[in-house]
PDB file of C-alpha atoms in Angstrom:
ATOM      1  CA  UNK A   1     -11.156  14.999  53.302  1.00 56.00           C
ATOM      2  CA  UNK A   2      -9.314  11.691  53.700  1.00 68.00           C
ATOM      3  CA  UNK A   3      -5.571  12.172  53.216  1.00 68.00           C
ATOM      4  CA  UNK A   4      -4.818   8.454  53.322  1.00 64.00           C
ATOM      5  CA  UNK A   5      -1.596   7.073  54.743  1.00 65.00           C
ATOM      6  CA  UNK A   6      -0.084  10.541  55.132  1.00 68.00           C
ATOM      7  CA  UNK A   7      -2.234  10.996  58.243  1.00 70.00           C
ATOM      8  CA  UNK A   8       0.091   8.510  60.001  1.00 68.00           C
ATOM      9  CA  UNK A   9       2.817  11.173  59.912  1.00 70.00           C
ATOM     10  CA  UNK A  10       0.827  14.355  60.453  1.00 75.00           C
ATOM     11  CA  UNK A  11      -0.686  15.675  63.664  1.00 82.00           C
ATOM     12  CA  UNK A  12      -0.465  18.918  65.635  1.00 86.00           C
ATOM     13  CA  UNK A  13       2.793  18.048  67.415  1.00 85.00           C
ATOM     14  CA  UNK A  14       4.469  16.860  64.195  1.00 82.00           C
ATOM     15  CA  UNK A  15       3.528  20.039  62.326  1.00 84.00           C
ATOM     16  CA  UNK A  16       4.794  22.156  65.235  1.00 87.00           C
ATOM     17  CA  UNK A  17       8.064  20.168  65.199  1.00 82.00           C
ATOM     18  CA  UNK A  18       8.503  20.761  61.446  1.00 83.00           C
ATOM     19  CA  UNK A  19       7.724  24.447  61.843  1.00 86.00           C
ATOM     20  CA  UNK A  20      10.453  24.756  64.489  1.00 86.00           C
ATOM     21  CA  UNK A  21      12.971  23.130  62.124  1.00 82.00           C
ATOM     22  CA  UNK A  22      11.923  25.236  59.137  1.00 86.00           C
ATOM     23  CA  UNK A  23      11.960  28.471  61.147  1.00 86.00           C
ATOM     24  CA  UNK A  24      15.706  28.083  61.755  1.00 85.00           C
ATOM     25  CA  UNK A  25      16.688  27.477  58.118  1.00 84.00           C
ATOM     26  CA  UNK A  26      13.741  28.973  56.225  1.00 87.00           C
ATOM     27  CA  UNK A  27      13.063  25.719  54.345  1.00 85.00           C
ATOM     28  CA  UNK A  28      12.272  22.037  54.720  1.00 81.00           C
ATOM     29  CA  UNK A  29      15.237  20.198  53.265  1.00 79.00           C
ATOM     30  CA  UNK A  30      14.641  17.995  50.230  1.00 73.00           C
ATOM     31  CA  UNK A  31      15.944  14.892  52.012  1.00 74.00           C
ATOM     32  CA  UNK A  32      13.358  15.296  54.774  1.00 68.00           C
ATOM     33  CA  UNK A  33      10.483  15.593  52.320  1.00 67.00           C
ATOM     34  CA  UNK A  34      11.738  12.661  50.237  1.00 61.00           C
ATOM     35  CA  UNK A  35      12.177  10.519  53.342  1.00 56.00           C
ATOM     36  CA  UNK A  36       8.545  10.987  54.369  1.00 60.00           C
ATOM     37  CA  UNK A  37       7.267   9.854  50.977  1.00 56.00           C
ATOM     38  CA  UNK A  38       9.657   6.902  50.920  1.00 57.00           C
ATOM     39  CA  UNK A  39       8.305   5.730  54.270  1.00 51.00           C
ATOM     40  CA  UNK A  40       4.765   5.842  52.864  1.00 54.00           C
ATOM     41  CA  UNK A  41       5.802   3.304  50.234  1.00 57.00           C
ATOM     42  CA  UNK A  42       8.634   1.702  52.175  1.00 53.00           C
ATOM     43  CA  UNK A  43       8.339  -1.721  50.512  1.00 63.00           C
ATOM     44  CA  UNK A  44       8.684  -0.238  47.013  1.00 61.00           C
ATOM     45  CA  UNK A  45      10.937   2.717  47.756  1.00 57.00           C
ATOM     46  CA  UNK A  46      13.299   1.337  50.437  1.00 55.00           C
ATOM     47  CA  UNK A  47      13.281  -2.389  51.220  1.00 59.00           C
ATOM     48  CA  UNK A  48      12.888  -3.863  47.749  1.00 71.00           C
ATOM     49  CA  UNK A  49      15.747  -1.673  46.533  1.00 70.00           C
ATOM     50  CA  UNK A  50      17.989  -2.683  49.425  1.00 69.00           C
ATOM     51  CA  UNK A  51      17.320  -6.353  48.755  1.00 73.00           C
ATOM     52  CA  UNK A  52      17.978  -5.996  45.038  1.00 73.00           C
ATOM     53  CA  UNK A  53      20.867  -3.520  45.131  1.00 75.00           C
ATOM     54  CA  UNK A  54      22.704  -4.420  48.342  1.00 71.00           C
ATOM     55  CA  UNK A  55      21.975  -8.076  49.044  1.00 71.00           C
ATOM     56  CA  UNK A  56      21.697  -9.356  45.468  1.00 74.00           C
ATOM     57  CA  UNK A  57      24.047  -6.875  43.802  1.00 74.00           C
ATOM     58  CA  UNK A  58      21.609  -6.217  40.960  1.00 74.00           C
ATOM     59  CA  UNK A  59      21.572  -2.453  40.691  1.00 75.00           C
ATOM     60  CA  UNK A  60      19.314  -1.446  37.814  1.00 72.00           C
ATOM     61  CA  UNK A  61      19.640   1.762  35.815  1.00 72.00           C
ATOM     62  CA  UNK A  62      17.083   4.346  37.007  1.00 70.00           C
ATOM     63  CA  UNK A  63      14.031   4.828  34.838  1.00 69.00           C
ATOM     64  CA  UNK A  64      12.981   8.265  33.585  1.00 70.00           C
ATOM     65  CA  UNK A  65      10.310   8.390  36.291  1.00 69.00           C
ATOM     66  CA  UNK A  66      12.718   7.459  39.095  1.00 70.00           C
ATOM     67  CA  UNK A  67      15.242  10.034  37.862  1.00 69.00           C
ATOM     68  CA  UNK A  68      12.531  12.688  37.909  1.00 67.00           C
ATOM     69  CA  UNK A  69      11.408  11.561  41.364  1.00 68.00           C
ATOM     70  CA  UNK A  70      14.963  11.896  42.674  1.00 70.00           C
ATOM     71  CA  UNK A  71      15.110  15.549  41.589  1.00 68.00           C
ATOM     72  CA  UNK A  72      13.786  16.790  44.929  1.00 73.00           C
ATOM     73  CA  UNK A  73      13.439  20.394  46.047  1.00 77.00           C
ATOM     74  CA  UNK A  74      13.337  22.292  49.312  1.00 79.00           C
ATOM     75  CA  UNK A  75       9.978  23.629  50.500  1.00 82.00           C
ATOM     76  CA  UNK A  76       9.828  27.264  51.721  1.00 87.00           C
ATOM     77  CA  UNK A  77       8.840  27.583  55.373  1.00 88.00           C
ATOM     78  CA  UNK A  78       5.742  29.782  54.914  1.00 89.00           C
ATOM     79  CA  UNK A  79       4.416  27.751  51.978  1.00 88.00           C
ATOM     80  CA  UNK A  80       4.889  24.382  53.671  1.00 85.00           C
ATOM     81  CA  UNK A  81       3.560  25.534  57.029  1.00 89.00           C
ATOM     82  CA  UNK A  82       0.401  27.005  55.471  1.00 91.00           C
ATOM     83  CA  UNK A  83      -0.177  23.833  53.480  1.00 87.00           C
ATOM     84  CA  UNK A  84       0.271  21.438  56.393  1.00 87.00           C
ATOM     85  CA  UNK A  85      -1.662  23.462  58.962  1.00 90.00           C
ATOM     86  CA  UNK A  86      -4.437  25.137  56.939  1.00 91.00           C
ATOM     87  CA  UNK A  87      -5.038  22.763  54.036  1.00 88.00           C
ATOM     88  CA  UNK A  88      -4.090  19.449  55.660  1.00 87.00           C
ATOM     89  CA  UNK A  89      -4.732  19.528  59.402  1.00 88.00           C
ATOM     90  CA  UNK A  90      -7.594  22.044  59.508  1.00 90.00           C
ATOM     91  CA  UNK A  91      -9.082  21.328  56.051  1.00 91.00           C
ATOM     92  CA  UNK A  92      -9.774  25.066  55.665  1.00 93.00           C
ATOM     93  CA  UNK A  93     -10.183  25.079  51.872  1.00 92.00           C
ATOM     94  CA  UNK A  94     -12.839  22.357  51.748  1.00 91.00           C
ATOM     95  CA  UNK A  95     -14.712  23.888  54.678  1.00 92.00           C
ATOM     96  CA  UNK A  96     -14.673  27.484  53.400  1.00 91.00           C
ATOM     97  CA  UNK A  97     -12.204  28.976  55.897  1.00 93.00           C
ATOM     98  CA  UNK A  98      -9.136  29.423  53.677  1.00 93.00           C
ATOM     99  CA  UNK A  99      -8.397  33.136  53.255  1.00 93.00           C
ATOM    100  CA  UNK A 100      -6.662  34.886  50.351  1.00 92.00           C
ATOM    101  CA  UNK A 101      -6.047  38.600  50.986  1.00 92.00           C
ATOM    102  CA  UNK A 102      -8.568  38.424  53.789  1.00 93.00           C
ATOM    103  CA  UNK A 103     -11.348  36.881  51.710  1.00 92.00           C
ATOM    104  CA  UNK A 104     -12.494  33.242  52.039  1.00 92.00           C
ATOM    105  CA  UNK A 105     -12.094  30.975  49.019  1.00 92.00           C
ATOM    106  CA  UNK A 106     -15.352  29.090  48.440  1.00 91.00           C
ATOM    107  CA  UNK A 107     -15.067  26.057  46.164  1.00 92.00           C
ATOM    108  CA  UNK A 108     -18.841  26.253  45.710  1.00 91.00           C
ATOM    109  CA  UNK A 109     -18.255  29.424  43.654  1.00 92.00           C
ATOM    110  CA  UNK A 110     -16.501  27.409  40.926  1.00 90.00           C
ATOM    111  CA  UNK A 111     -18.611  27.327  37.766  1.00 92.00           C
ATOM    112  CA  UNK A 112     -16.091  26.527  35.033  1.00 95.00           C
ATOM    113  CA  UNK A 113     -16.051  22.928  33.715  1.00 97.00           C
ATOM    114  CA  UNK A 114     -13.536  20.813  35.580  1.00 97.00           C
ATOM    115  CA  UNK A 115     -11.346  17.860  34.586  1.00 98.00           C
ATOM    116  CA  UNK A 116     -10.377  16.009  37.769  1.00 98.00           C
ATOM    117  CA  UNK A 117      -7.966  13.066  37.987  1.00 98.00           C
ATOM    118  CA  UNK A 118      -7.455  10.451  40.686  1.00 97.00           C
ATOM    119  CA  UNK A 119      -5.363   7.281  40.597  1.00 96.00           C
ATOM    120  CA  UNK A 120      -6.299   3.811  41.798  1.00 95.00           C
ATOM    121  CA  UNK A 121      -3.346   3.280  44.156  1.00 89.00           C
ATOM    122  CA  UNK A 122      -2.637   6.844  45.250  1.00 88.00           C
ATOM    123  CA  UNK A 123      -1.186   6.699  48.780  1.00 81.00           C
ATOM    124  CA  UNK A 124      -1.140  10.504  49.189  1.00 82.00           C
ATOM    125  CA  UNK A 125      -4.514  11.551  47.748  1.00 88.00           C
ATOM    126  CA  UNK A 126      -6.874   8.524  47.756  1.00 92.00           C
ATOM    127  CA  UNK A 127      -9.197   8.795  44.763  1.00 95.00           C
ATOM    128  CA  UNK A 128     -12.340   8.543  46.900  1.00 95.00           C
ATOM    129  CA  UNK A 129     -11.181  11.717  48.635  1.00 93.00           C
ATOM    130  CA  UNK A 130     -10.423  13.459  45.331  1.00 95.00           C
ATOM    131  CA  UNK A 131     -13.906  12.420  44.187  1.00 97.00           C
ATOM    132  CA  UNK A 132     -15.426  14.639  46.893  1.00 95.00           C
ATOM    133  CA  UNK A 133     -14.930  17.595  44.551  1.00 95.00           C
ATOM    134  CA  UNK A 134     -18.411  16.597  43.311  1.00 96.00           C
ATOM    135  CA  UNK A 135     -19.771  17.721  46.689  1.00 95.00           C
ATOM    136  CA  UNK A 136     -17.718  20.912  46.903  1.00 94.00           C
ATOM    137  CA  UNK A 137     -17.946  22.558  43.467  1.00 94.00           C
ATOM    138  CA  UNK A 138     -21.048  23.559  41.519  1.00 93.00           C
ATOM    139  CA  UNK A 139     -19.721  22.797  38.033  1.00 96.00           C
ATOM    140  CA  UNK A 140     -19.683  20.267  35.221  1.00 97.00           C
ATOM    141  CA  UNK A 141     -17.085  17.662  36.210  1.00 97.00           C
ATOM    142  CA  UNK A 142     -15.279  15.119  34.075  1.00 97.00           C
ATOM    143  CA  UNK A 143     -13.789  12.691  36.597  1.00 98.00           C
ATOM    144  CA  UNK A 144     -11.030  10.305  35.556  1.00 98.00           C
ATOM    145  CA  UNK A 145      -9.704   7.373  37.573  1.00 98.00           C
ATOM    146  CA  UNK A 146      -6.340   6.318  36.157  1.00 97.00           C
ATOM    147  CA  UNK A 147      -4.445   3.108  36.771  1.00 96.00           C
ATOM    148  CA  UNK A 148      -1.248   3.302  38.790  1.00 92.00           C
ATOM    149  CA  UNK A 149      -0.231   5.309  41.817  1.00 88.00           C
ATOM    150  CA  UNK A 150       0.583   8.846  42.889  1.00 85.00           C
ATOM    151  CA  UNK A 151       3.354   9.398  40.320  1.00 84.00           C
ATOM    152  CA  UNK A 152       3.125   6.731  37.627  1.00 86.00           C
ATOM    153  CA  UNK A 153      -0.646   7.075  37.344  1.00 92.00           C
ATOM    154  CA  UNK A 154      -0.331  10.768  36.480  1.00 93.00           C
ATOM    155  CA  UNK A 155       2.839  10.537  34.405  1.00 90.00           C
ATOM    156  CA  UNK A 156       1.271   8.197  31.871  1.00 92.00           C
ATOM    157  CA  UNK A 157       2.422   9.144  28.362  1.00 92.00           C
ATOM    158  CA  UNK A 158       0.449   7.678  25.438  1.00 94.00           C
ATOM    159  CA  UNK A 159       3.622   5.953  24.222  1.00 92.00           C
ATOM    160  CA  UNK A 160       3.341   3.504  27.147  1.00 90.00           C
ATOM    161  CA  UNK A 161       0.748   0.814  26.429  1.00 88.00           C
ATOM    162  CA  UNK A 162       0.120  -0.564  29.919  1.00 93.00           C
ATOM    163  CA  UNK A 163      -2.055   2.320  31.127  1.00 96.00           C
ATOM    164  CA  UNK A 164      -5.845   2.361  31.508  1.00 97.00           C
ATOM    165  CA  UNK A 165      -8.476   4.629  33.011  1.00 98.00           C
ATOM    166  CA  UNK A 166     -12.176   5.124  33.707  1.00 98.00           C
ATOM    167  CA  UNK A 167     -14.086   8.284  32.848  1.00 97.00           C
ATOM    168  CA  UNK A 168     -17.565   9.547  33.639  1.00 97.00           C
ATOM    169  CA  UNK A 169     -18.871  13.086  33.280  1.00 96.00           C
ATOM    170  CA  UNK A 170     -21.486  14.753  35.469  1.00 96.00           C
ATOM    171  CA  UNK A 171     -23.389  17.954  34.680  1.00 96.00           C
ATOM    172  CA  UNK A 172     -23.702  20.473  37.494  1.00 95.00           C
ATOM    173  CA  UNK A 173     -27.487  20.086  37.651  1.00 94.00           C
ATOM    174  CA  UNK A 174     -27.485  16.274  37.641  1.00 96.00           C
ATOM    175  CA  UNK A 175     -27.941  14.195  40.815  1.00 95.00           C
ATOM    176  CA  UNK A 176     -24.867  13.238  42.797  1.00 96.00           C
ATOM    177  CA  UNK A 177     -23.473   9.744  42.212  1.00 95.00           C
ATOM    178  CA  UNK A 178     -21.359   8.210  44.986  1.00 96.00           C
ATOM    179  CA  UNK A 179     -17.876   6.790  44.318  1.00 96.00           C
ATOM    180  CA  UNK A 180     -18.956   3.127  44.496  1.00 96.00           C
ATOM    181  CA  UNK A 181     -21.746   3.652  41.978  1.00 97.00           C
ATOM    182  CA  UNK A 182     -19.421   5.737  39.808  1.00 97.00           C
ATOM    183  CA  UNK A 183     -16.925   2.875  39.796  1.00 96.00           C
ATOM    184  CA  UNK A 184     -19.603   0.500  38.503  1.00 96.00           C
ATOM    185  CA  UNK A 185     -20.864   2.891  35.815  1.00 96.00           C
ATOM    186  CA  UNK A 186     -17.599   4.283  34.438  1.00 97.00           C
ATOM    187  CA  UNK A 187     -16.387   2.156  31.517  1.00 91.00           C
ATOM    188  CA  UNK A 188     -12.750   1.082  31.667  1.00 95.00           C
ATOM    189  CA  UNK A 189     -10.664   2.172  28.674  1.00 96.00           C
ATOM    190  CA  UNK A 190      -7.169   1.184  27.610  1.00 96.00           C
ATOM    191  CA  UNK A 191      -4.477   3.798  27.081  1.00 96.00           C
ATOM    192  CA  UNK A 192      -3.396   7.061  28.664  1.00 97.00           C
ATOM    193  CA  UNK A 193      -5.864   9.477  30.228  1.00 97.00           C
ATOM    194  CA  UNK A 194      -3.813  12.276  28.673  1.00 97.00           C
ATOM    195  CA  UNK A 195      -5.726  11.849  25.396  1.00 96.00           C
ATOM    196  CA  UNK A 196      -9.014  12.454  27.210  1.00 97.00           C
ATOM    197  CA  UNK A 197      -7.471  15.567  28.720  1.00 97.00           C
ATOM    198  CA  UNK A 198      -6.540  16.810  25.238  1.00 95.00           C
ATOM    199  CA  UNK A 199     -10.109  16.230  24.053  1.00 96.00           C
ATOM    200  CA  UNK A 200     -11.463  18.099  27.082  1.00 97.00           C
ATOM    201  CA  UNK A 201      -9.123  21.046  26.547  1.00 96.00           C
ATOM    202  CA  UNK A 202      -9.932  21.174  22.839  1.00 94.00           C
ATOM    203  CA  UNK A 203     -13.663  21.272  23.560  1.00 95.00           C
ATOM    204  CA  UNK A 204     -13.283  24.103  26.089  1.00 94.00           C
ATOM    205  CA  UNK A 205     -10.544  26.184  24.442  1.00 93.00           C
ATOM    206  CA  UNK A 206     -10.274  28.694  21.652  1.00 91.00           C
ATOM    207  CA  UNK A 207      -8.597  28.292  18.288  1.00 89.00           C
ATOM    208  CA  UNK A 208      -5.178  26.657  17.975  1.00 85.00           C
ATOM    209  CA  UNK A 209      -2.177  28.961  17.473  1.00 84.00           C
ATOM    210  CA  UNK A 210       1.251  28.023  16.103  1.00 81.00           C
ATOM    211  CA  UNK A 211       3.848  27.069  18.680  1.00 72.00           C
ATOM    212  CA  UNK A 212       6.986  29.174  18.942  1.00 67.00           C
ATOM    213  CA  UNK A 213       9.688  27.842  16.663  1.00 61.00           C
ATOM    214  CA  UNK A 214      12.370  28.395  19.308  1.00 55.00           C
ATOM    215  CA  UNK A 215      12.621  29.321  22.954  1.00 58.00           C
ATOM    216  CA  UNK A 216      13.772  32.808  23.837  1.00 61.00           C
ATOM    217  CA  UNK A 217      17.067  32.376  25.670  1.00 61.00           C
ATOM    218  CA  UNK A 218      19.540  34.952  26.991  1.00 63.00           C
ATOM    219  CA  UNK A 219      21.838  36.440  24.359  1.00 67.00           C
ATOM    220  CA  UNK A 220      20.328  34.253  21.671  1.00 65.00           C
ATOM    221  CA  UNK A 221      21.718  31.017  23.067  1.00 68.00           C
ATOM    222  CA  UNK A 222      20.129  27.748  21.991  1.00 69.00           C
ATOM    223  CA  UNK A 223      18.188  25.665  24.529  1.00 67.00           C
ATOM    224  CA  UNK A 224      20.317  23.092  26.312  1.00 69.00           C
ATOM    225  CA  UNK A 225      17.805  20.301  25.746  1.00 71.00           C
ATOM    226  CA  UNK A 226      14.304  19.078  26.358  1.00 72.00           C
ATOM    227  CA  UNK A 227      12.801  19.102  29.839  1.00 68.00           C
ATOM    228  CA  UNK A 228      13.495  17.889  32.473  1.00 63.00           C
ATOM    229  CA  UNK A 229      17.140  18.383  31.417  1.00 65.00           C
ATOM    230  CA  UNK A 230      20.123  16.082  31.199  1.00 68.00           C
ATOM    231  CA  UNK A 231      21.258  16.966  34.708  1.00 59.00           C
ATOM    232  CA  UNK A 232      18.340  14.934  36.064  1.00 56.00           C
ATOM    233  CA  UNK A 233      19.774  11.776  34.542  1.00 56.00           C
ATOM    234  CA  UNK A 234      23.381  12.602  35.399  1.00 50.00           C
ATOM    235  CA  UNK A 235      22.863  13.096  39.126  1.00 43.00           C
TER     236      UNK A 235
END
């Protein structure tokens, strides 16, 4: 599996170094994780901001997406170590070596219909790598290639008009189509891929049920607000 630009930062010695740091505190600090992703997109995430904010004095108000992106979290040692070593470096899941309670997880055992999304400019999970799910799972697959990058391509609400996507479905018993041929055959459509996801879920789900009229909160208190919460915009 091709992990794209992230491979520039990850090798055996780097993972061992991170494990030593996490072993002392139990976590990978949020600033360390955020710094790695900023370096991957340094022109967008670091230098362009410094030029605009510091040199030109034109500090813009953060967008909803940038506020959400700034709400970082710490990664637990065991979780992050397993991910980096087993799923990233060794590629255990794709190659059938990843164990859960002593039993290997085989992606080829997947039979349920799948809705898989990649984005055109994803610097963390290149879409051609995501597309390899066609070779790993024995299931009907609806593959979507959305415009945008790792964050904005996924967070693409229908209220924003600039989004587009391509979609092509493949039955489990149909011949494999490579990513280049898929790109030529999949028709480009305007709008958010979320609506296709809703259609997919509707076709593969049971009957609709009424939503709860209110959230259950401690001692009957009212919810503070809609997700992600006002604190995201205040900090």
